PDB file of N, CA and C in Angstrom:
ATOM      1  N   MET A 753      23.135 -15.589   8.167  1.00 50.00           N
ATOM      2  CA  MET A 753      21.711 -15.656   8.408  1.00 50.00           C
ATOM      3  C   MET A 753      20.979 -15.626   7.071  1.00 50.00           C
ATOM      4  N   LYS A 754      20.008 -16.491   6.933  1.00 63.00           N
ATOM      5  CA  LYS A 754      19.242 -16.578   5.693  1.00 63.00           C
ATOM      6  C   LYS A 754      18.313 -15.375   5.560  1.00 63.00           C
ATOM      7  N   ASN A 755      18.189 -14.878   4.339  1.00 69.00           N
ATOM      8  CA  ASN A 755      17.291 -13.751   4.065  1.00 69.00           C
ATOM      9  C   ASN A 755      15.849 -14.191   4.299  1.00 69.00           C
ATOM     10  N   CYS A 756      15.129 -13.487   5.165  1.00 70.00           N
ATOM     11  CA  CYS A 756      13.755 -13.870   5.493  1.00 70.00           C
ATOM     12  C   CYS A 756      12.726 -13.237   4.563  1.00 70.00           C
ATOM     13  N   LEU A 757      13.139 -12.333   3.704  1.00 74.00           N
ATOM     14  CA  LEU A 757      12.212 -11.710   2.765  1.00 74.00           C
ATOM     15  C   LEU A 757      12.096 -12.536   1.497  1.00 74.00           C
ATOM     16  N   LYS A 758      10.895 -12.591   0.986  1.00 73.00           N
ATOM     17  CA  LYS A 758      10.625 -13.288  -0.266  1.00 73.00           C
ATOM     18  C   LYS A 758      11.367 -12.596  -1.408  1.00 73.00           C
ATOM     19  N   ASP A 759      11.734 -13.363  -2.404  1.00 85.00           N
ATOM     20  CA  ASP A 759      12.379 -12.817  -3.599  1.00 85.00           C
ATOM     21  C   ASP A 759      11.529 -11.664  -4.134  1.00 85.00           C
ATOM     22  N   PRO A 760      12.123 -10.481  -4.330  1.00 84.00           N
ATOM     23  CA  PRO A 760      11.311  -9.321  -4.729  1.00 84.00           C
ATOM     24  C   PRO A 760      10.585  -9.503  -6.051  1.00 84.00           C
ATOM     25  N   GLU A 761      11.115 -10.315  -6.924  1.00 86.00           N
ATOM     26  CA  GLU A 761      10.469 -10.485  -8.226  1.00 86.00           C
ATOM     27  C   GLU A 761       9.245 -11.396  -8.160  1.00 86.00           C
ATOM     28  N   SER A 762       9.084 -12.147  -7.076  1.00 89.00           N
ATOM     29  CA  SER A 762       7.935 -13.052  -6.972  1.00 89.00           C
ATOM     30  C   SER A 762       6.846 -12.555  -6.022  1.00 89.00           C
ATOM     31  N   LEU A 763       7.106 -11.472  -5.316  1.00 93.00           N
ATOM     32  CA  LEU A 763       6.128 -10.945  -4.367  1.00 93.00           C
ATOM     33  C   LEU A 763       4.999 -10.222  -5.095  1.00 93.00           C
ATOM     34  N   LYS A 764       3.767 -10.579  -4.793  1.00 96.00           N
ATOM     35  CA  LYS A 764       2.601  -9.862  -5.325  1.00 96.00           C
ATOM     36  C   LYS A 764       2.367  -8.653  -4.424  1.00 96.00           C
ATOM     37  N   THR A 765       2.395  -7.467  -5.005  1.00 97.00           N
ATOM     38  CA  THR A 765       2.379  -6.253  -4.207  1.00 97.00           C
ATOM     39  C   THR A 765       0.989  -5.698  -3.913  1.00 97.00           C
ATOM     40  N   ALA A 766      -0.008  -6.051  -4.692  1.00 98.00           N
ATOM     41  CA  ALA A 766      -1.353  -5.522  -4.430  1.00 98.00           C
ATOM     42  C   ALA A 766      -1.826  -5.863  -3.013  1.00 98.00           C
ATOM     43  N   PRO A 767      -1.668  -7.110  -2.536  1.00 98.00           N
ATOM     44  CA  PRO A 767      -2.071  -7.395  -1.156  1.00 98.00           C
ATOM     45  C   PRO A 767      -1.217  -6.659  -0.121  1.00 98.00           C
ATOM     46  N   VAL A 768       0.041  -6.429  -0.433  1.00 98.00           N
ATOM     47  CA  VAL A 768       0.918  -5.696   0.483  1.00 98.00           C
ATOM     48  C   VAL A 768       0.426  -4.253   0.614  1.00 98.00           C
ATOM     49  N   ILE A 769       0.067  -3.649  -0.499  1.00 98.00           N
ATOM     50  CA  ILE A 769      -0.454  -2.282  -0.496  1.00 98.00           C
ATOM     51  C   ILE A 769      -1.764  -2.211   0.291  1.00 98.00           C
ATOM     52  N   ALA A 770      -2.644  -3.185   0.078  1.00 98.00           N
ATOM     53  CA  ALA A 770      -3.900  -3.217   0.820  1.00 98.00           C
ATOM     54  C   ALA A 770      -3.642  -3.359   2.321  1.00 98.00           C
ATOM     55  N   ALA A 771      -2.723  -4.228   2.677  1.00 98.00           N
ATOM     56  CA  ALA A 771      -2.391  -4.424   4.095  1.00 98.00           C
ATOM     57  C   ALA A 771      -1.784  -3.166   4.699  1.00 98.00           C
ATOM     58  N   GLY A 772      -0.972  -2.460   3.936  1.00 98.00           N
ATOM     59  CA  GLY A 772      -0.358  -1.237   4.437  1.00 98.00           C
ATOM     60  C   GLY A 772      -1.371  -0.145   4.722  1.00 98.00           C
ATOM     61  N   LEU A 773      -2.315   0.041   3.810  1.00 98.00           N
ATOM     62  CA  LEU A 773      -3.311   1.104   3.982  1.00 98.00           C
ATOM     63  C   LEU A 773      -4.352   0.741   5.037  1.00 98.00           C
ATOM     64  N   ILE A 774      -4.934  -0.444   4.921  1.00 98.00           N
ATOM     65  CA  ILE A 774      -5.965  -0.834   5.888  1.00 98.00           C
ATOM     66  C   ILE A 774      -5.336  -1.150   7.241  1.00 98.00           C
ATOM     67  N   GLY A 775      -4.252  -1.917   7.222  1.00 98.00           N
ATOM     68  CA  GLY A 775      -3.602  -2.293   8.475  1.00 98.00           C
ATOM     69  C   GLY A 775      -3.027  -1.100   9.216  1.00 98.00           C
ATOM     70  N   GLY A 776      -2.388  -0.206   8.488  1.00 97.00           N
ATOM     71  CA  GLY A 776      -1.835   0.984   9.127  1.00 97.00           C
ATOM     72  C   GLY A 776      -2.910   1.833   9.765  1.00 97.00           C
ATOM     73  N   TRP A 777      -4.032   2.000   9.069  1.00 97.00           N
ATOM     74  CA  TRP A 777      -5.137   2.784   9.613  1.00 97.00           C
ATOM     75  C   TRP A 777      -5.712   2.111  10.853  1.00 97.00           C
ATOM     76  N   GLN A 778      -5.936   0.802  10.782  1.00 97.00           N
ATOM     77  CA  GLN A 778      -6.529   0.097  11.913  1.00 97.00           C
ATOM     78  C   GLN A 778      -5.611   0.090  13.139  1.00 97.00           C
ATOM     79  N   ILE A 779      -4.329  -0.076  12.919  1.00 97.00           N
ATOM     80  CA  ILE A 779      -3.386  -0.069  14.041  1.00 97.00           C
ATOM     81  C   ILE A 779      -3.341   1.314  14.685  1.00 97.00           C
ATOM     82  N   ALA A 780      -3.298   2.352  13.874  1.00 96.00           N
ATOM     83  CA  ALA A 780      -3.306   3.715  14.420  1.00 96.00           C
ATOM     84  C   ALA A 780      -4.601   3.976  15.184  1.00 96.00           C
ATOM     85  N   ARG A 781      -5.681   3.518  14.650  1.00 96.00           N
ATOM     86  CA  ARG A 781      -6.987   3.714  15.290  1.00 96.00           C
ATOM     87  C   ARG A 781      -7.097   2.929  16.591  1.00 96.00           C
ATOM     88  N   ALA A 782      -6.652   1.678  16.574  1.00 97.00           N
ATOM     89  CA  ALA A 782      -6.778   0.819  17.750  1.00 97.00           C
ATOM     90  C   ALA A 782      -5.861   1.246  18.894  1.00 97.00           C
ATOM     91  N   THR A 783      -4.666   1.702  18.556  1.00 97.00           N
ATOM     92  CA  THR A 783      -3.708   2.068  19.595  1.00 97.00           C
ATOM     93  C   THR A 783      -3.805   3.530  19.997  1.00 97.00           C
ATOM     94  N   GLY A 784      -4.337   4.344  19.093  1.00 97.00           N
ATOM     95  CA  GLY A 784      -4.342   5.781  19.328  1.00 97.00           C
ATOM     96  C   GLY A 784      -2.986   6.420  19.086  1.00 97.00           C
ATOM     97  N   ILE A 785      -2.057   5.651  18.553  1.00 97.00           N
ATOM     98  CA  ILE A 785      -0.694   6.131  18.289  1.00 97.00           C
ATOM     99  C   ILE A 785      -0.482   6.141  16.778  1.00 97.00           C
ATOM    100  N   ARG A 786      -0.662   7.296  16.180  1.00 96.00           N
ATOM    101  CA  ARG A 786      -0.589   7.410  14.721  1.00 96.00           C
ATOM    102  C   ARG A 786       0.758   6.998  14.135  1.00 96.00           C
ATOM    103  N   PRO A 787       1.888   7.294  14.793  1.00 97.00           N
ATOM    104  CA  PRO A 787       3.165   6.881  14.215  1.00 97.00           C
ATOM    105  C   PRO A 787       3.319   5.363  14.048  1.00 97.00           C
ATOM    106  N   ILE A 788       2.657   4.581  14.881  1.00 97.00           N
ATOM    107  CA  ILE A 788       2.723   3.125  14.701  1.00 97.00           C
ATOM    108  C   ILE A 788       2.017   2.741  13.398  1.00 97.00           C
ATOM    109  N   GLY A 789       0.867   3.335  13.147  1.00 97.00           N
ATOM    110  CA  GLY A 789       0.175   3.104  11.876  1.00 97.00           C
ATOM    111  C   GLY A 789       1.016   3.569  10.703  1.00 97.00           C
ATOM    112  N   GLY A 790       1.701   4.693  10.882  1.00 97.00           N
ATOM    113  CA  GLY A 790       2.593   5.188   9.836  1.00 97.00           C
ATOM    114  C   GLY A 790       3.749   4.245   9.570  1.00 97.00           C
ATOM    115  N   ALA A 791       4.233   3.585  10.606  1.00 98.00           N
ATOM    116  CA  ALA A 791       5.319   2.618  10.434  1.00 98.00           C
ATOM    117  C   ALA A 791       4.853   1.417   9.613  1.00 98.00           C
ATOM    118  N   VAL A 792       3.627   0.976   9.852  1.00 98.00           N
ATOM    119  CA  VAL A 792       3.058  -0.122   9.057  1.00 98.00           C
ATOM    120  C   VAL A 792       2.908   0.323   7.603  1.00 98.00           C
ATOM    121  N   LEU A 793       2.382   1.514   7.410  1.00 98.00           N
ATOM    122  CA  LEU A 793       2.228   2.070   6.065  1.00 98.00           C
ATOM    123  C   LEU A 793       3.585   2.135   5.354  1.00 98.00           C
ATOM    124  N   ALA A 794       4.596   2.646   6.048  1.00 98.00           N
ATOM    125  CA  ALA A 794       5.929   2.780   5.461  1.00 98.00           C
ATOM    126  C   ALA A 794       6.551   1.420   5.147  1.00 98.00           C
ATOM    127  N   ALA A 795       6.426   0.468   6.064  1.00 97.00           N
ATOM    128  CA  ALA A 795       7.015  -0.858   5.844  1.00 97.00           C
ATOM    129  C   ALA A 795       6.405  -1.532   4.615  1.00 97.00           C
ATOM    130  N   ALA A 796       5.087  -1.424   4.470  1.00 98.00           N
ATOM    131  CA  ALA A 796       4.434  -2.010   3.295  1.00 98.00           C
ATOM    132  C   ALA A 796       4.890  -1.310   2.018  1.00 98.00           C
ATOM    133  N   GLY A 797       5.045   0.003   2.072  1.00 98.00           N
ATOM    134  CA  GLY A 797       5.508   0.748   0.904  1.00 98.00           C
ATOM    135  C   GLY A 797       6.920   0.372   0.499  1.00 98.00           C
ATOM    136  N   VAL A 798       7.792   0.198   1.475  1.00 97.00           N
ATOM    137  CA  VAL A 798       9.180  -0.203   1.177  1.00 97.00           C
ATOM    138  C   VAL A 798       9.210  -1.608   0.594  1.00 97.00           C
ATOM    139  N   LEU A 799       8.441  -2.511   1.182  1.00 96.00           N
ATOM    140  CA  LEU A 799       8.413  -3.888   0.687  1.00 96.00           C
ATOM    141  C   LEU A 799       7.885  -3.948  -0.755  1.00 96.00           C
ATOM    142  N   ALA A 800       6.804  -3.228  -1.017  1.00 97.00           N
ATOM    143  CA  ALA A 800       6.258  -3.201  -2.378  1.00 97.00           C
ATOM    144  C   ALA A 800       7.224  -2.504  -3.330  1.00 97.00           C
ATOM    145  N   GLY A 801       7.808  -1.400  -2.901  1.00 97.00           N
ATOM    146  CA  GLY A 801       8.741  -0.666  -3.750  1.00 97.00           C
ATOM    147  C   GLY A 801       9.941  -1.498  -4.154  1.00 97.00           C
ATOM    148  N   ARG A 802      10.416  -2.322  -3.237  1.00 96.00           N
ATOM    149  CA  ARG A 802      11.531  -3.235  -3.527  1.00 96.00           C
ATOM    150  C   ARG A 802      11.176  -4.170  -4.698  1.00 96.00           C
ATOM    151  N   SER A 803       9.942  -4.652  -4.687  1.00 96.00           N
ATOM    152  CA  SER A 803       9.504  -5.542  -5.767  1.00 96.00           C
ATOM    153  C   SER A 803       9.291  -4.794  -7.074  1.00 96.00           C
ATOM    154  N   TRP A 804       8.679  -3.612  -6.991  1.00 97.00           N
ATOM    155  CA  TRP A 804       8.461  -2.830  -8.216  1.00 97.00           C
ATOM    156  C   TRP A 804       9.782  -2.473  -8.870  1.00 97.00           C
ATOM    157  N   LEU A 805      10.745  -2.095  -8.072  1.00 97.00           N
ATOM    158  CA  LEU A 805      12.050  -1.725  -8.613  1.00 97.00           C
ATOM    159  C   LEU A 805      12.716  -2.913  -9.298  1.00 97.00           C
ATOM    160  N   ALA A 806      12.639  -4.074  -8.684  1.00 95.00           N
ATOM    161  CA  ALA A 806      13.258  -5.272  -9.265  1.00 95.00           C
ATOM    162  C   ALA A 806      12.566  -5.700 -10.555  1.00 95.00           C
ATOM    163  N   ARG A 807      11.245  -5.547 -10.614  1.00 95.00           N
ATOM    164  CA  ARG A 807      10.493  -6.031 -11.779  1.00 95.00           C
ATOM    165  C   ARG A 807      10.275  -4.996 -12.855  1.00 95.00           C
ATOM    166  N   LYS A 808       9.998  -3.761 -12.463  1.00 96.00           N
ATOM    167  CA  LYS A 808       9.508  -2.770 -13.423  1.00 96.00           C
ATOM    168  C   LYS A 808      10.396  -1.542 -13.602  1.00 96.00           C
ATOM    169  N   GLY A 809      11.358  -1.329 -12.705  1.00 97.00           N
ATOM    170  CA  GLY A 809      12.262  -0.201 -12.848  1.00 97.00           C
ATOM    171  C   GLY A 809      11.868   1.009 -12.027  1.00 97.00           C
ATOM    172  N   ALA A 810      12.720   2.015 -12.085  1.00 98.00           N
ATOM    173  CA  ALA A 810      12.590   3.197 -11.233  1.00 98.00           C
ATOM    174  C   ALA A 810      11.355   4.049 -11.558  1.00 98.00           C
ATOM    175  N   ALA A 811      11.026   4.223 -12.827  1.00 98.00           N
ATOM    176  CA  ALA A 811       9.897   5.084 -13.187  1.00 98.00           C
ATOM    177  C   ALA A 811       8.576   4.515 -12.666  1.00 98.00           C
ATOM    178  N   THR A 812       8.362   3.222 -12.855  1.00 97.00           N
ATOM    179  CA  THR A 812       7.138   2.591 -12.362  1.00 97.00           C
ATOM    180  C   THR A 812       7.110   2.619 -10.842  1.00 97.00           C
ATOM    181  N   THR A 813       8.254   2.386 -10.225  1.00 98.00           N
ATOM    182  CA  THR A 813       8.340   2.426  -8.763  1.00 98.00           C
ATOM    183  C   THR A 813       7.960   3.810  -8.241  1.00 98.00           C
ATOM    184  N   ALA A 814       8.474   4.846  -8.878  1.00 98.00           N
ATOM    185  CA  ALA A 814       8.148   6.209  -8.463  1.00 98.00           C
ATOM    186  C   ALA A 814       6.656   6.498  -8.636  1.00 98.00           C
ATOM    187  N   GLY A 815       6.092   6.088  -9.747  1.00 98.00           N
ATOM    188  CA  GLY A 815       4.674   6.320 -10.000  1.00 98.00           C
ATOM    189  C   GLY A 815       3.778   5.576  -9.025  1.00 98.00           C
ATOM    190  N   LEU A 816       4.078   4.310  -8.795  1.00 98.00           N
ATOM    191  CA  LEU A 816       3.265   3.530  -7.859  1.00 98.00           C
ATOM    192  C   LEU A 816       3.467   3.995  -6.420  1.00 98.00           C
ATOM    193  N   GLY A 817       4.677   4.399  -6.085  1.00 98.00           N
ATOM    194  CA  GLY A 817       4.930   4.949  -4.757  1.00 98.00           C
ATOM    195  C   GLY A 817       4.149   6.234  -4.537  1.00 98.00           C
ATOM    196  N   ALA A 818       4.109   7.073  -5.552  1.00 98.00           N
ATOM    197  CA  ALA A 818       3.333   8.316  -5.460  1.00 98.00           C
ATOM    198  C   ALA A 818       1.842   8.015  -5.340  1.00 98.00           C
ATOM    199  N   ALA A 819       1.369   7.017  -6.064  1.00 98.00           N
ATOM    200  CA  ALA A 819      -0.045   6.632  -5.968  1.00 98.00           C
ATOM    201  C   ALA A 819      -0.376   6.123  -4.569  1.00 98.00           C
ATOM    202  N   TYR A 820       0.522   5.353  -3.989  1.00 98.00           N
ATOM    203  CA  TYR A 820       0.334   4.819  -2.637  1.00 98.00           C
ATOM    204  C   TYR A 820       0.269   5.954  -1.609  1.00 98.00           C
ATOM    205  N   LEU A 821       1.229   6.840  -1.666  1.00 97.00           N
ATOM    206  CA  LEU A 821       1.231   7.977  -0.736  1.00 97.00           C
ATOM    207  C   LEU A 821       0.052   8.920  -0.992  1.00 97.00           C
ATOM    208  N   GLY A 822      -0.283   9.083  -2.274  1.00 98.00           N
ATOM    209  CA  GLY A 822      -1.437   9.906  -2.614  1.00 98.00           C
ATOM    210  C   GLY A 822      -2.738   9.314  -2.082  1.00 98.00           C
ATOM    211  N   ALA A 823      -2.859   8.000  -2.140  1.00 98.00           N
ATOM    212  CA  ALA A 823      -4.052   7.337  -1.607  1.00 98.00           C
ATOM    213  C   ALA A 823      -4.163   7.589  -0.106  1.00 98.00           C
ATOM    214  N   PHE A 824      -3.036   7.466   0.590  1.00 97.00           N
ATOM    215  CA  PHE A 824      -3.025   7.749   2.027  1.00 97.00           C
ATOM    216  C   PHE A 824      -3.462   9.194   2.294  1.00 97.00           C
ATOM    217  N   GLY A 825      -2.888  10.120   1.565  1.00 97.00           N
ATOM    218  CA  GLY A 825      -3.232  11.531   1.759  1.00 97.00           C
ATOM    219  C   GLY A 825      -4.679  11.836   1.419  1.00 97.00           C
ATOM    220  N   LEU A 826      -5.175  11.239   0.359  1.00 97.00           N
ATOM    221  CA  LEU A 826      -6.551  11.482  -0.081  1.00 97.00           C
ATOM    222  C   LEU A 826      -7.572  10.888   0.880  1.00 97.00           C
ATOM    223  N   SER A 827      -7.191   9.833   1.584  1.00 97.00           N
ATOM    224  CA  SER A 827      -8.152   9.177   2.475  1.00 97.00           C
ATOM    225  C   SER A 827      -8.654  10.116   3.573  1.00 97.00           C
ATOM    226  N   HIS A 828      -7.824  11.047   3.989  1.00 95.00           N
ATOM    227  CA  HIS A 828      -8.214  11.946   5.084  1.00 95.00           C
ATOM    228  C   HIS A 828      -9.339  12.904   4.688  1.00 95.00           C
ATOM    229  N   PRO A 829      -9.195  13.697   3.638  1.00 97.00           N
ATOM    230  CA  PRO A 829     -10.317  14.575   3.271  1.00 97.00           C
ATOM    231  C   PRO A 829     -11.526  13.783   2.761  1.00 97.00           C
ATOM    232  N   LEU A 830     -11.280  12.650   2.122  1.00 98.00           N
ATOM    233  CA  LEU A 830     -12.380  11.835   1.632  1.00 98.00           C
ATOM    234  C   LEU A 830     -13.205  11.288   2.800  1.00 98.00           C
ATOM    235  N   ALA A 831     -12.538  10.956   3.896  1.00 97.00           N
ATOM    236  CA  ALA A 831     -13.246  10.435   5.076  1.00 97.00           C
ATOM    237  C   ALA A 831     -14.238  11.459   5.633  1.00 97.00           C
ATOM    238  N   LYS A 832     -13.916  12.723   5.493  1.00 97.00           N
ATOM    239  CA  LYS A 832     -14.839  13.765   5.977  1.00 97.00           C
ATOM    240  C   LYS A 832     -16.116  13.814   5.134  1.00 97.00           C
ATOM    241  N   ARG A 833     -16.014  13.373   3.898  1.00 98.00           N
ATOM    242  CA  ARG A 833     -17.175  13.406   2.999  1.00 98.00           C
ATOM    243  C   ARG A 833     -17.995  12.112   3.037  1.00 98.00           C
ATOM    244  N   ILE A 834     -17.298  10.961   3.066  1.00 98.00           N
ATOM    245  CA  ILE A 834     -18.030   9.689   2.934  1.00 98.00           C
ATOM    246  C   ILE A 834     -17.863   8.762   4.130  1.00 98.00           C
ATOM    247  N   GLY A 835     -17.059   9.143   5.103  1.00 97.00           N
ATOM    248  CA  GLY A 835     -16.844   8.303   6.284  1.00 97.00           C
ATOM    249  C   GLY A 835     -15.516   7.567   6.202  1.00 97.00           C
ATOM    250  N   PRO A 836     -15.006   7.130   7.355  1.00 96.00           N
ATOM    251  CA  PRO A 836     -13.673   6.526   7.371  1.00 96.00           C
ATOM    252  C   PRO A 836     -13.565   5.184   6.646  1.00 96.00           C
ATOM    253  N   TRP A 837     -14.463   4.239   6.921  1.00 97.00           N
ATOM    254  CA  TRP A 837     -14.346   2.948   6.249  1.00 97.00           C
ATOM    255  C   TRP A 837     -14.514   3.072   4.731  1.00 97.00           C
ATOM    256  N   PRO A 838     -15.553   3.740   4.247  1.00 98.00           N
ATOM    257  CA  PRO A 838     -15.665   3.872   2.787  1.00 98.00           C
ATOM    258  C   PRO A 838     -14.451   4.567   2.169  1.00 98.00           C
ATOM    259  N   SER A 839     -13.913   5.546   2.860  1.00 98.00           N
ATOM    260  CA  SER A 839     -12.743   6.252   2.348  1.00 98.00           C
ATOM    261  C   SER A 839     -11.539   5.325   2.240  1.00 98.00           C
ATOM    262  N   VAL A 840     -11.244   4.624   3.323  1.00 98.00           N
ATOM    263  CA  VAL A 840     -10.079   3.727   3.321  1.00 98.00           C
ATOM    264  C   VAL A 840     -10.258   2.622   2.283  1.00 98.00           C
ATOM    265  N   LEU A 841     -11.442   2.071   2.186  1.00 98.00           N
ATOM    266  CA  LEU A 841     -11.672   1.007   1.198  1.00 98.00           C
ATOM    267  C   LEU A 841     -11.564   1.532  -0.235  1.00 98.00           C
ATOM    268  N   THR A 842     -12.036   2.744  -0.472  1.00 98.00           N
ATOM    269  CA  THR A 842     -11.956   3.329  -1.814  1.00 98.00           C
ATOM    270  C   THR A 842     -10.511   3.567  -2.232  1.00 98.00           C
ATOM    271  N   VAL A 843      -9.739   4.217  -1.362  1.00 98.00           N
ATOM    272  CA  VAL A 843      -8.345   4.506  -1.740  1.00 98.00           C
ATOM    273  C   VAL A 843      -7.522   3.230  -1.795  1.00 98.00           C
ATOM    274  N   THR A 844      -7.851   2.256  -0.944  1.00 98.00           N
ATOM    275  CA  THR A 844      -7.124   0.984  -0.973  1.00 98.00           C
ATOM    276  C   THR A 844      -7.396   0.242  -2.270  1.00 98.00           C
ATOM    277  N   ALA A 845      -8.647   0.200  -2.682  1.00 98.00           N
ATOM    278  CA  ALA A 845      -8.975  -0.473  -3.943  1.00 98.00           C
ATOM    279  C   ALA A 845      -8.258   0.186  -5.112  1.00 98.00           C
ATOM    280  N   THR A 846      -8.193   1.498  -5.102  1.00 98.00           N
ATOM    281  CA  THR A 846      -7.522   2.221  -6.183  1.00 98.00           C
ATOM    282  C   THR A 846      -6.021   1.949  -6.186  1.00 98.00           C
ATOM    283  N   ALA A 847      -5.388   2.071  -5.033  1.00 98.00           N
ATOM    284  CA  ALA A 847      -3.939   1.877  -4.954  1.00 98.00           C
ATOM    285  C   ALA A 847      -3.557   0.416  -5.205  1.00 98.00           C
ATOM    286  N   ALA A 848      -4.318  -0.517  -4.648  1.00 98.00           N
ATOM    287  CA  ALA A 848      -4.021  -1.935  -4.864  1.00 98.00           C
ATOM    288  C   ALA A 848      -4.282  -2.321  -6.320  1.00 98.00           C
ATOM    289  N   GLY A 849      -5.320  -1.741  -6.909  1.00 98.00           N
ATOM    290  CA  GLY A 849      -5.580  -1.995  -8.335  1.00 98.00           C
ATOM    291  C   GLY A 849      -4.447  -1.495  -9.207  1.00 98.00           C
ATOM    292  N   ALA A 850      -3.933  -0.317  -8.903  1.00 98.00           N
ATOM    293  CA  ALA A 850      -2.789   0.214  -9.656  1.00 98.00           C
ATOM    294  C   ALA A 850      -1.555  -0.663  -9.446  1.00 98.00           C
ATOM    295  N   ALA A 851      -1.347  -1.126  -8.215  1.00 98.00           N
ATOM    296  CA  ALA A 851      -0.197  -1.998  -7.932  1.00 98.00           C
ATOM    297  C   ALA A 851      -0.304  -3.292  -8.733  1.00 98.00           C
ATOM    298  N   TYR A 852      -1.512  -3.842  -8.809  1.00 98.00           N
ATOM    299  CA  TYR A 852      -1.692  -5.056  -9.602  1.00 98.00           C
ATOM    300  C   TYR A 852      -1.466  -4.766 -11.093  1.00 98.00           C
ATOM    301  N   TRP A 853      -2.137  -3.736 -11.595  1.00 98.00           N
ATOM    302  CA  TRP A 853      -2.122  -3.458 -13.033  1.00 98.00           C
ATOM    303  C   TRP A 853      -0.724  -3.093 -13.547  1.00 98.00           C
ATOM    304  N   PHE A 854      -0.049  -2.220 -12.818  1.00 97.00           N
ATOM    305  CA  PHE A 854       1.240  -1.725 -13.297  1.00 97.00           C
ATOM    306  C   PHE A 854       2.448  -2.426 -12.685  1.00 97.00           C
ATOM    307  N   GLY A 855       2.253  -3.107 -11.570  1.00 96.00           N
ATOM    308  CA  GLY A 855       3.397  -3.709 -10.893  1.00 96.00           C
ATOM    309  C   GLY A 855       3.418  -5.226 -10.859  1.00 96.00           C
ATOM    310  N   ASP A 856       2.241  -5.851 -10.777  1.00 96.00           N
ATOM    311  CA  ASP A 856       2.192  -7.299 -10.580  1.00 96.00           C
ATOM    312  C   ASP A 856       1.941  -8.105 -11.848  1.00 96.00           C
ATOM    313  N   ARG A 857       1.216  -7.533 -12.793  1.00 92.00           N
ATOM    314  CA  ARG A 857       0.903  -8.284 -14.015  1.00 92.00           C
ATOM    315  C   ARG A 857       2.165  -8.554 -14.823  1.00 92.00           C
ATOM    316  N   ASN A 858       2.135  -9.645 -15.511  1.00 79.00           N
ATOM    317  CA  ASN A 858       3.282  -9.972 -16.390  1.00 79.00           C
ATOM    318  C   ASN A 858       3.168  -9.342 -17.735  1.00 79.00           C
TER     319      ASN A 858
END
């Protein structure tokens, strides 16, 4: 069977990170089943991590992975202060920007 995943070295991870954070939140919100949103979040993180590891190595992968998980964690208390959409968009912009800057740029 042919591998259906894109070559990890050519995948742009910033959009994957954005899709994981926004998509995971929206799916959890729409279904009312938080673990489904968590599965989307996890799948995007694994896909991005695969690319970071292939291109940038373990240290960058660990740092960007921590930033991704940190953004998810920070979105919850931030939402209490500024609202859910502004919170998710803020942490997504930060995490996707870091993914682009440290993971996607040549």
